[in-house]
Amino acid sequence: MRIDGIALYLVNNRFYKPWRTAYGSDDCNSVVIARMVSGAHEGWSESSPLPGPNYSYEYGRGAFLVARDFLAPVLVGREIGSARELNALLSHVKGNPFAKAALEMAWWTLYADVCGRTLGQILGAERDRIEVGDAWGIADSVDQLIANIGKSFDQGFRRVKLKIAPGWDEEMLAAVRSVFPDQTIHVDGNSAYSYAEHADLFRRLDRFHLAMIEQPFQAGDLLHHAKLQARIETPLCLDEAITEPWQAEIAAEMRACRYINIKPARVGGLQNALDIHEICRQAGIGCWVGGMLESDVGKGICVELAALPNMTYSHDVTPASDSYPENFSETPIRMDPDRTICLSRRVGSPVVPVLSRMLPMTADSAFFGVCAEA
Ligand code: MG
């Protein structure tokens, strides 16, 4: 498949309300939308590292610049037959998985378009709909959070994820469990804790029988995740820690977790996501797909990935309309009342943007090959 052209867009989209986590508060997201063209075929993707270098060292504008200056120019005009070939061509850039994923996932949706198949068929999806859960950031008060969680369960969500941060954890969970004693709840520490200071806290959280504790310690700290997992009953889930398949292998070997949250953009794209999914399947580690507040262009890709066989927990893939008043997708993702989402029946990209709605939100763009000539 010859890559005839690439277009990159840096798109800013404002949330209904700021999204608060252990690393701060964001009013507006900043994502890279990529289009890749081969002959009459095209593929679209989205990578959303968040607007500042807080979830990881990457951020929207930074990922756009890396993709524009170092990655896209290497691919245009080349014959690229597989995602592994594409990854080899991008390996001269160290790290930067979100920037690489913008191009790698556009290759997959383009490939699906060339093959005349849906992305789910190409990836090996084994179900036609996926279940999603709800998530709440840090609230102004515990009462407000409890009211929010009540809304989620009333609306039919079967699990809720809560962001935690030092000082917003044990007491908050005791209050939440006093109102919702048996419901499926898990928490996400977003790397804000340390083993030395907080191991005992996490042992005490066992009494809340949480479905899992996501990424309490720093991304590189597999050792302390493994030590904590050996001391607590609650499963640990790794998120930020896993950006490449070899890290999943080490995590499995060290028994550092019982779940891995796979975000295709965080791991450099769909090939690495497939490889991590397979490593986990063989090691008995469950997977699910996490969200990065993407638009429906990116969520559409996540939905297809979430239908793989070793996805054993409900996903953070609610429609973009839950987070943003402005939607620039041609076919917005719809969640059914039972909180499931159907896979796309569209050949190629599951969801494509409407340019006339996306361009007014575009802060920067870059065009290569035939996309530059258009
Ligand atoms: Mg997380």
CSV table of C-alpha atoms and ligand atoms in Angstrom, one decimal:
chain,number,residue,atom,x,y,z
A,1,MET,CA,0.0,0.0,0.0
A,2,ARG,CA,1.6,3.2,-1.2
A,3,ILE,CA,1.2,6.2,1.1
A,4,ASP,CA,0.4,9.1,-1.3
A,5,GLY,CA,-0.5,11.8,1.2
A,6,ILE,CA,-0.9,12.7,4.9
A,7,ALA,CA,-2.8,15.5,6.5
A,8,LEU,CA,-2.3,16.4,10.2
A,9,TYR,CA,-4.7,18.7,12.2
A,10,LEU,CA,-4.2,20.0,15.7
A,11,VAL,CA,-7.8,20.3,17.0
A,12,ASN,CA,-8.9,22.1,20.2
A,13,ASN,CA,-12.2,21.2,21.7
A,14,ARG,CA,-13.7,22.6,24.9
A,15,PHE,CA,-15.2,20.4,27.6
A,16,TYR,CA,-18.6,21.1,29.1
A,17,LYS,CA,-16.8,21.4,32.5
A,18,PRO,CA,-13.1,21.0,33.5
A,19,TRP,CA,-11.8,17.5,33.9
A,20,ARG,CA,-10.0,17.1,37.3
A,21,THR,CA,-7.6,14.3,38.1
A,22,ALA,CA,-4.5,13.8,40.4
A,23,TYR,CA,-2.4,15.7,37.8
A,24,GLY,CA,-4.6,18.8,37.5
A,25,SER,CA,-7.6,20.3,35.7
A,26,ASP,CA,-8.2,20.8,32.0
A,27,ASP,CA,-10.8,23.1,30.3
A,28,CYS,CA,-10.1,22.1,26.7
A,29,ASN,CA,-8.6,19.1,24.9
A,30,SER,CA,-6.0,19.3,22.2
A,31,VAL,CA,-5.8,16.3,19.8
A,32,VAL,CA,-4.0,15.3,16.6
A,33,ILE,CA,-6.3,14.2,13.8
A,34,ALA,CA,-4.5,12.4,10.9
A,35,ARG,CA,-5.7,11.5,7.4
A,36,MET,CA,-3.7,9.1,5.3
A,37,VAL,CA,-4.4,8.6,1.6
A,38,SER,CA,-3.5,5.8,-0.9
A,39,GLY,CA,-5.0,6.3,-4.4
A,40,ALA,CA,-8.7,6.7,-4.0
A,41,HIS,CA,-8.7,5.4,-0.4
A,42,GLU,CA,-8.3,7.2,2.9
A,43,GLY,CA,-8.0,6.5,6.6
A,44,TRP,CA,-8.6,8.8,9.6
A,45,SER,CA,-7.2,8.5,13.1
A,46,GLU,CA,-7.0,10.5,16.3
A,47,SER,CA,-4.4,10.7,19.1
A,48,SER,CA,-5.2,12.5,22.3
A,49,PRO,CA,-2.3,12.9,24.8
A,50,LEU,CA,-4.2,15.7,26.6
A,51,PRO,CA,-3.3,19.4,26.3
A,52,GLY,CA,-0.4,19.5,28.8
A,53,PRO,CA,2.5,17.1,29.5
A,54,ASN,CA,0.7,15.8,32.7
A,55,TYR,CA,-0.7,12.4,31.9
A,56,SER,CA,2.7,11.6,30.2
A,57,TYR,CA,5.5,13.7,28.8
A,58,GLU,CA,3.5,14.1,25.5
A,59,TYR,CA,0.9,16.7,24.9
A,60,GLY,CA,-1.4,17.8,22.0
A,61,ARG,CA,0.8,20.4,20.3
A,62,GLY,CA,4.0,18.5,21.0
A,63,ALA,CA,2.6,15.3,19.4
A,64,PHE,CA,1.5,17.4,16.4
A,65,LEU,CA,5.0,18.8,16.0
A,66,VAL,CA,6.8,15.5,16.3
A,67,ALA,CA,4.4,13.9,13.8
A,68,ARG,CA,4.8,16.9,11.4
A,69,ASP,CA,8.6,17.3,11.6
A,70,PHE,CA,9.9,13.8,12.2
A,71,LEU,CA,7.3,11.1,11.4
A,72,ALA,CA,5.0,12.0,8.5
A,73,PRO,CA,7.8,13.0,6.1
A,74,VAL,CA,9.4,9.5,6.5
A,75,LEU,CA,6.2,7.8,5.4
A,76,VAL,CA,5.0,9.8,2.4
A,77,GLY,CA,5.7,8.2,-1.0
A,78,ARG,CA,6.6,4.8,0.5
A,79,GLU,CA,5.1,1.4,-0.1
A,80,ILE,CA,4.1,0.1,3.5
A,81,GLY,CA,2.7,-3.4,3.6
A,82,SER,CA,2.2,-3.8,7.4
A,83,ALA,CA,2.0,-1.8,10.6
A,84,ARG,CA,5.2,-3.5,11.8
A,85,GLU,CA,6.9,-2.1,8.7
A,86,LEU,CA,5.5,1.3,9.5
A,87,ASN,CA,6.7,1.1,13.1
A,88,ALA,CA,10.2,0.2,11.9
A,89,LEU,CA,10.2,3.3,9.7
A,90,LEU,CA,9.3,5.4,12.8
A,91,SER,CA,11.8,3.8,15.1
A,92,HIS,CA,14.4,6.5,14.6
A,93,VAL,CA,12.3,8.6,17.0
A,94,LYS,CA,12.6,7.6,20.6
A,95,GLY,CA,9.4,7.2,22.6
A,96,ASN,CA,6.6,9.6,21.7
A,97,PRO,CA,4.0,6.9,21.3
A,98,PHE,CA,1.0,9.3,21.0
A,99,ALA,CA,2.7,11.1,18.0
A,100,LYS,CA,3.5,7.7,16.4
A,101,ALA,CA,0.0,6.4,17.0
A,102,ALA,CA,-1.6,9.3,15.0
A,103,LEU,CA,0.1,7.9,11.9
A,104,GLU,CA,0.0,4.2,12.8
A,105,MET,CA,-3.7,4.2,13.4
A,106,ALA,CA,-4.3,6.1,10.2
A,107,TRP,CA,-2.4,3.3,8.4
A,108,TRP,CA,-4.8,0.7,9.9
A,109,THR,CA,-8.0,2.6,8.9
A,110,LEU,CA,-6.6,3.2,5.4
A,111,TYR,CA,-5.7,-0.5,5.2
A,112,ALA,CA,-9.2,-1.5,6.2
A,113,ASP,CA,-10.6,0.9,3.5
A,114,VAL,CA,-8.3,-0.7,0.9
A,115,CYS,CA,-9.4,-4.2,2.0
A,116,GLY,CA,-13.1,-3.2,1.9
A,117,ARG,CA,-13.5,-4.3,5.5
A,118,THR,CA,-14.4,-2.8,8.8
A,119,LEU,CA,-11.6,-2.0,11.3
A,120,GLY,CA,-13.0,-4.5,13.7
A,121,GLN,CA,-12.8,-7.3,11.1
A,122,ILE,CA,-9.2,-6.4,10.4
A,123,LEU,CA,-8.3,-6.4,14.1
A,124,GLY,CA,-10.0,-9.6,14.9
A,125,ALA,CA,-13.1,-8.3,16.9
A,126,GLU,CA,-15.1,-11.2,18.3
A,127,ARG,CA,-18.3,-9.4,19.4
A,128,ASP,CA,-20.6,-6.9,17.7
A,129,ARG,CA,-21.1,-4.6,20.7
A,130,ILE,CA,-19.1,-3.6,23.8
A,131,GLU,CA,-20.1,-2.5,27.3
A,132,VAL,CA,-18.9,0.8,28.7
A,133,GLY,CA,-18.6,2.1,32.2
A,134,ASP,CA,-18.8,5.6,33.6
A,135,ALA,CA,-16.0,7.7,35.2
A,136,TRP,CA,-15.9,10.6,37.6
A,137,GLY,CA,-13.1,13.0,38.2
A,138,ILE,CA,-12.3,14.6,41.6
A,139,ALA,CA,-15.4,16.5,42.8
A,140,ASP,CA,-15.8,19.6,44.9
A,141,SER,CA,-17.4,17.6,47.7
A,142,VAL,CA,-18.1,13.9,48.6
A,143,ASP,CA,-21.8,14.7,48.5
A,144,GLN,CA,-21.6,15.9,45.0
A,145,LEU,CA,-19.6,12.8,43.9
A,146,ILE,CA,-22.1,10.5,45.6
A,147,ALA,CA,-24.9,12.3,43.7
A,148,ASN,CA,-22.9,11.8,40.4
A,149,ILE,CA,-22.3,8.1,41.1
A,150,GLY,CA,-26.0,7.7,41.8
A,151,LYS,CA,-26.8,9.2,38.4
A,152,SER,CA,-24.4,6.8,36.7
A,153,PHE,CA,-26.1,3.7,38.3
A,154,ASP,CA,-29.6,5.1,37.7
A,155,GLN,CA,-28.7,5.5,34.0
A,156,GLY,CA,-27.8,1.8,33.7
A,157,PHE,CA,-24.0,1.9,34.0
A,158,ARG,CA,-22.9,-1.3,35.7
A,159,ARG,CA,-19.5,0.0,36.8
A,160,VAL,CA,-18.1,3.4,37.8
A,161,LYS,CA,-14.5,4.5,38.0
A,162,LEU,CA,-13.4,7.2,40.4
A,163,LYS,CA,-10.2,9.3,40.2
A,164,ILE,CA,-8.3,9.4,43.5
A,165,ALA,CA,-5.4,11.6,44.7
A,166,PRO,CA,-3.7,11.8,48.1
A,167,GLY,CA,-6.3,13.2,50.5
A,168,TRP,CA,-9.2,12.2,48.2
A,169,ASP,CA,-9.2,8.4,48.7
A,170,GLU,CA,-9.9,6.4,51.9
A,171,GLU,CA,-12.4,8.7,53.5
A,172,MET,CA,-14.1,9.5,50.2
A,173,LEU,CA,-14.3,5.7,49.5
A,174,ALA,CA,-15.8,5.0,53.0
A,175,ALA,CA,-18.5,7.5,52.3
A,176,VAL,CA,-19.1,6.1,48.8
A,177,ARG,CA,-19.3,2.5,50.0
A,178,SER,CA,-21.8,3.5,52.7
A,179,VAL,CA,-24.2,4.5,50.0
A,180,PHE,CA,-23.2,2.0,47.2
A,181,PRO,CA,-22.0,-1.1,49.2
A,182,ASP,CA,-21.9,-3.7,46.4
A,183,GLN,CA,-21.8,-1.9,43.1
A,184,THR,CA,-18.7,-2.4,40.8
A,185,ILE,CA,-16.4,0.5,41.5
A,186,HIS,CA,-12.7,0.9,40.7
A,187,VAL,CA,-10.3,3.8,41.4
A,188,ASP,CA,-7.5,5.4,39.4
A,189,GLY,CA,-4.5,7.0,41.1
A,190,ASN,CA,-2.8,8.4,37.9
A,191,SER,CA,0.7,7.8,39.4
A,192,ALA,CA,0.2,10.2,42.3
A,193,TYR,CA,1.2,7.8,45.1
A,194,SER,CA,4.4,6.2,46.2
A,195,TYR,CA,5.0,2.7,47.7
A,196,ALA,CA,7.1,4.1,50.6
A,197,GLU,CA,4.4,6.5,51.7
A,198,HIS,CA,1.2,4.8,50.7
A,199,ALA,CA,1.5,1.0,50.7
A,200,ASP,CA,-0.4,0.8,54.0
A,201,LEU,CA,-3.1,3.0,52.6
A,202,PHE,CA,-3.7,0.6,49.7
A,203,ARG,CA,-3.8,-2.4,52.1
A,204,ARG,CA,-6.6,-0.6,54.0
A,205,LEU,CA,-8.5,0.0,50.7
A,206,ASP,CA,-8.9,-3.8,50.4
A,207,ARG,CA,-11.9,-3.5,52.7
A,208,PHE,CA,-13.8,-1.6,50.0
A,209,HIS,CA,-13.5,-4.6,47.6
A,210,LEU,CA,-12.8,-2.4,44.6
A,211,ALA,CA,-12.8,-4.0,41.2
A,212,MET,CA,-9.2,-2.7,40.7
A,213,ILE,CA,-6.8,0.0,41.6
A,214,GLU,CA,-5.4,1.6,38.5
A,215,GLN,CA,-1.8,2.9,38.3
A,216,PRO,CA,-1.1,4.1,41.8
A,217,PHE,CA,2.7,4.6,41.3
A,218,GLN,CA,4.9,6.2,38.7
A,219,ALA,CA,4.9,4.9,35.2
A,220,GLY,CA,8.4,3.3,35.3
A,221,ASP,CA,7.9,1.8,38.7
A,222,LEU,CA,7.0,-1.8,38.0
A,223,LEU,CA,8.9,-3.1,41.0
A,224,HIS,CA,6.7,-1.3,43.5
A,225,HIS,CA,3.5,-2.2,41.7
A,226,ALA,CA,4.6,-5.9,41.9
A,227,LYS,CA,5.4,-5.5,45.6
A,228,LEU,CA,2.1,-3.9,46.3
A,229,GLN,CA,0.2,-6.5,44.3
A,230,ALA,CA,1.8,-9.3,46.4
A,231,ARG,CA,0.5,-7.5,49.6
A,232,ILE,CA,-3.1,-6.7,48.7
A,233,GLU,CA,-6.2,-8.6,47.6
A,234,THR,CA,-7.5,-5.9,45.2
A,235,PRO,CA,-6.2,-6.4,41.6
A,236,LEU,CA,-3.9,-3.7,40.3
A,237,CYS,CA,-4.3,-2.4,36.8
A,238,LEU,CA,-1.5,-0.7,34.9
A,239,ASP,CA,-2.1,2.2,32.6
A,240,GLU,CA,0.6,4.8,32.2
A,241,ALA,CA,3.3,2.1,32.9
A,242,ILE,CA,2.7,0.2,29.7
A,243,THR,CA,3.7,2.1,26.5
A,244,GLU,CA,5.3,-0.9,24.6
A,245,PRO,CA,4.7,-4.6,24.5
A,246,TRP,CA,8.0,-5.5,26.2
A,247,GLN,CA,6.8,-3.6,29.3
A,248,ALA,CA,3.7,-5.8,29.4
A,249,GLU,CA,6.0,-8.8,29.2
A,250,ILE,CA,8.0,-7.6,32.2
A,251,ALA,CA,4.8,-6.7,34.1
A,252,ALA,CA,3.5,-10.2,33.5
A,253,GLU,CA,6.7,-11.8,34.6
A,254,MET,CA,6.9,-9.7,37.8
A,255,ARG,CA,3.2,-10.2,38.5
A,256,ALA,CA,2.9,-6.4,38.8
A,257,CYS,CA,-0.8,-6.3,37.9
A,258,ARG,CA,-3.9,-8.4,37.1
A,259,TYR,CA,-5.3,-6.0,34.5
A,260,ILE,CA,-3.8,-3.7,31.8
A,261,ASN,CA,-5.8,-0.8,30.5
A,262,ILE,CA,-4.9,-0.6,26.8
A,263,LYS,CA,-5.2,2.9,25.2
A,264,PRO,CA,-4.1,2.4,21.6
A,265,ALA,CA,-2.6,5.9,21.4
A,266,ARG,CA,-0.6,5.5,24.6
A,267,VAL,CA,1.1,2.3,23.3
A,268,GLY,CA,2.0,3.8,19.9
A,269,GLY,CA,-0.9,2.4,17.9
A,270,LEU,CA,-3.0,-0.7,17.2
A,271,GLN,CA,-0.1,-3.2,16.4
A,272,ASN,CA,1.3,-2.7,19.9
A,273,ALA,CA,-2.2,-2.8,21.3
A,274,LEU,CA,-2.7,-6.2,19.6
A,275,ASP,CA,0.6,-7.5,20.8
A,276,ILE,CA,0.0,-6.3,24.4
A,277,HIS,CA,-3.5,-7.9,24.3
A,278,GLU,CA,-1.9,-11.2,23.2
A,279,ILE,CA,0.8,-11.1,25.9
A,280,CYS,CA,-1.9,-10.5,28.5
A,281,ARG,CA,-4.1,-13.3,27.2
A,282,GLN,CA,-1.3,-15.8,27.5
A,283,ALA,CA,-0.4,-14.5,31.0
A,284,GLY,CA,-4.0,-14.5,32.3
A,285,ILE,CA,-4.1,-10.7,32.7
A,286,GLY,CA,-7.4,-9.1,31.8
A,287,CYS,CA,-7.6,-6.1,29.4
A,288,TRP,CA,-10.0,-3.2,28.8
A,289,VAL,CA,-9.8,-0.1,26.7
A,290,GLY,CA,-9.3,3.3,28.4
A,291,GLY,CA,-10.2,6.7,27.2
A,292,MET,CA,-8.2,9.9,26.7
A,293,LEU,CA,-11.2,12.1,26.1
A,294,GLU,CA,-11.0,11.6,22.3
A,295,SER,CA,-13.6,12.9,19.9
A,296,ASP,CA,-15.7,10.1,18.2
A,297,VAL,CA,-13.1,9.8,15.5
A,298,GLY,CA,-10.7,8.3,18.1
A,299,LYS,CA,-13.4,6.6,20.2
A,300,GLY,CA,-14.6,4.8,17.0
A,301,ILE,CA,-11.2,3.1,16.8
A,302,CYS,CA,-11.3,2.3,20.5
A,303,VAL,CA,-14.7,0.6,20.2
A,304,GLU,CA,-13.4,-1.8,17.5
A,305,LEU,CA,-10.3,-2.6,19.6
A,306,ALA,CA,-12.5,-3.2,22.7
A,307,ALA,CA,-14.2,-6.1,20.9
A,308,LEU,CA,-11.1,-8.4,21.0
A,309,PRO,CA,-11.5,-11.7,22.9
A,310,ASN,CA,-9.3,-10.9,26.0
A,311,MET,CA,-11.2,-7.7,26.8
A,312,THR,CA,-12.6,-8.8,30.2
A,313,TYR,CA,-13.8,-5.5,31.8
A,314,SER,CA,-16.1,-2.7,30.7
A,315,HIS,CA,-14.4,0.1,28.8
A,316,ASP,CA,-14.0,3.9,29.2
A,317,VAL,CA,-15.3,4.7,25.8
A,318,THR,CA,-18.4,6.8,26.3
A,319,PRO,CA,-19.5,9.0,23.4
A,320,ALA,CA,-17.8,12.4,22.9
A,321,SER,CA,-21.2,14.1,23.4
A,322,ASP,CA,-20.8,13.2,27.1
A,323,SER,CA,-17.8,15.5,27.3
A,324,TYR,CA,-18.1,18.1,24.6
A,325,PRO,CA,-20.9,20.4,23.4
A,326,GLU,CA,-19.2,20.6,19.9
A,327,ASN,CA,-19.1,17.4,17.9
A,328,PHE,CA,-17.3,17.3,14.5
A,329,SER,CA,-18.0,13.6,13.7
A,330,GLU,CA,-20.0,12.5,10.7
A,331,THR,CA,-21.7,9.7,12.6
A,332,PRO,CA,-21.6,10.4,16.3
A,333,ILE,CA,-21.2,7.3,18.5
A,334,ARG,CA,-24.4,6.2,20.1
A,335,MET,CA,-24.7,4.5,23.4
A,336,ASP,CA,-27.7,2.2,23.9
A,337,PRO,CA,-29.8,2.4,27.1
A,338,ASP,CA,-28.1,-0.8,28.3
A,339,ARG,CA,-24.8,1.1,28.1
A,340,THR,CA,-23.4,-0.8,25.2
A,341,ILE,CA,-22.1,0.5,21.9
A,342,CYS,CA,-22.4,-1.3,18.6
A,343,LEU,CA,-19.3,-1.7,16.4
A,344,SER,CA,-19.2,0.3,13.3
A,345,ARG,CA,-20.5,-1.2,10.0
A,346,ARG,CA,-18.5,1.4,8.0
A,347,VAL,CA,-15.7,0.1,5.9
A,348,GLY,CA,-12.3,1.7,6.7
A,349,SER,CA,-12.4,4.4,9.4
A,350,PRO,CA,-15.2,3.7,11.9
A,351,VAL,CA,-16.0,7.4,12.3
A,352,VAL,CA,-14.8,10.3,10.0
A,353,PRO,CA,-14.8,14.0,10.8
A,354,VAL,CA,-16.8,16.6,9.0
A,355,LEU,CA,-14.2,19.1,7.8
A,356,SER,CA,-16.5,22.1,7.8
A,357,ARG,CA,-17.1,21.6,11.5
A,358,MET,CA,-13.6,20.5,12.4
A,359,LEU,CA,-11.6,23.3,10.6
A,360,PRO,CA,-13.0,26.2,12.8
A,361,MET,CA,-11.6,24.2,15.8
A,362,THR,CA,-8.2,23.6,14.1
A,363,ALA,CA,-5.3,25.5,15.6
A,364,ASP,CA,-2.6,24.2,13.2
A,365,SER,CA,-2.4,21.8,10.2
A,366,ALA,CA,0.3,20.3,7.9
A,367,PHE,CA,0.0,18.5,4.5
A,368,PHE,CA,2.3,16.1,2.7
A,369,GLY,CA,2.2,14.5,-0.8
A,370,VAL,CA,-1.1,14.6,-2.6
A,371,CYS,CA,-2.7,16.2,0.5
A,372,ALA,CA,-0.4,19.1,0.0
A,373,GLU,CA,-1.3,19.4,-3.6
A,374,ALA,CA,-5.1,19.3,-2.9
B,1,MG,MG,-5.9,5.6,34.1
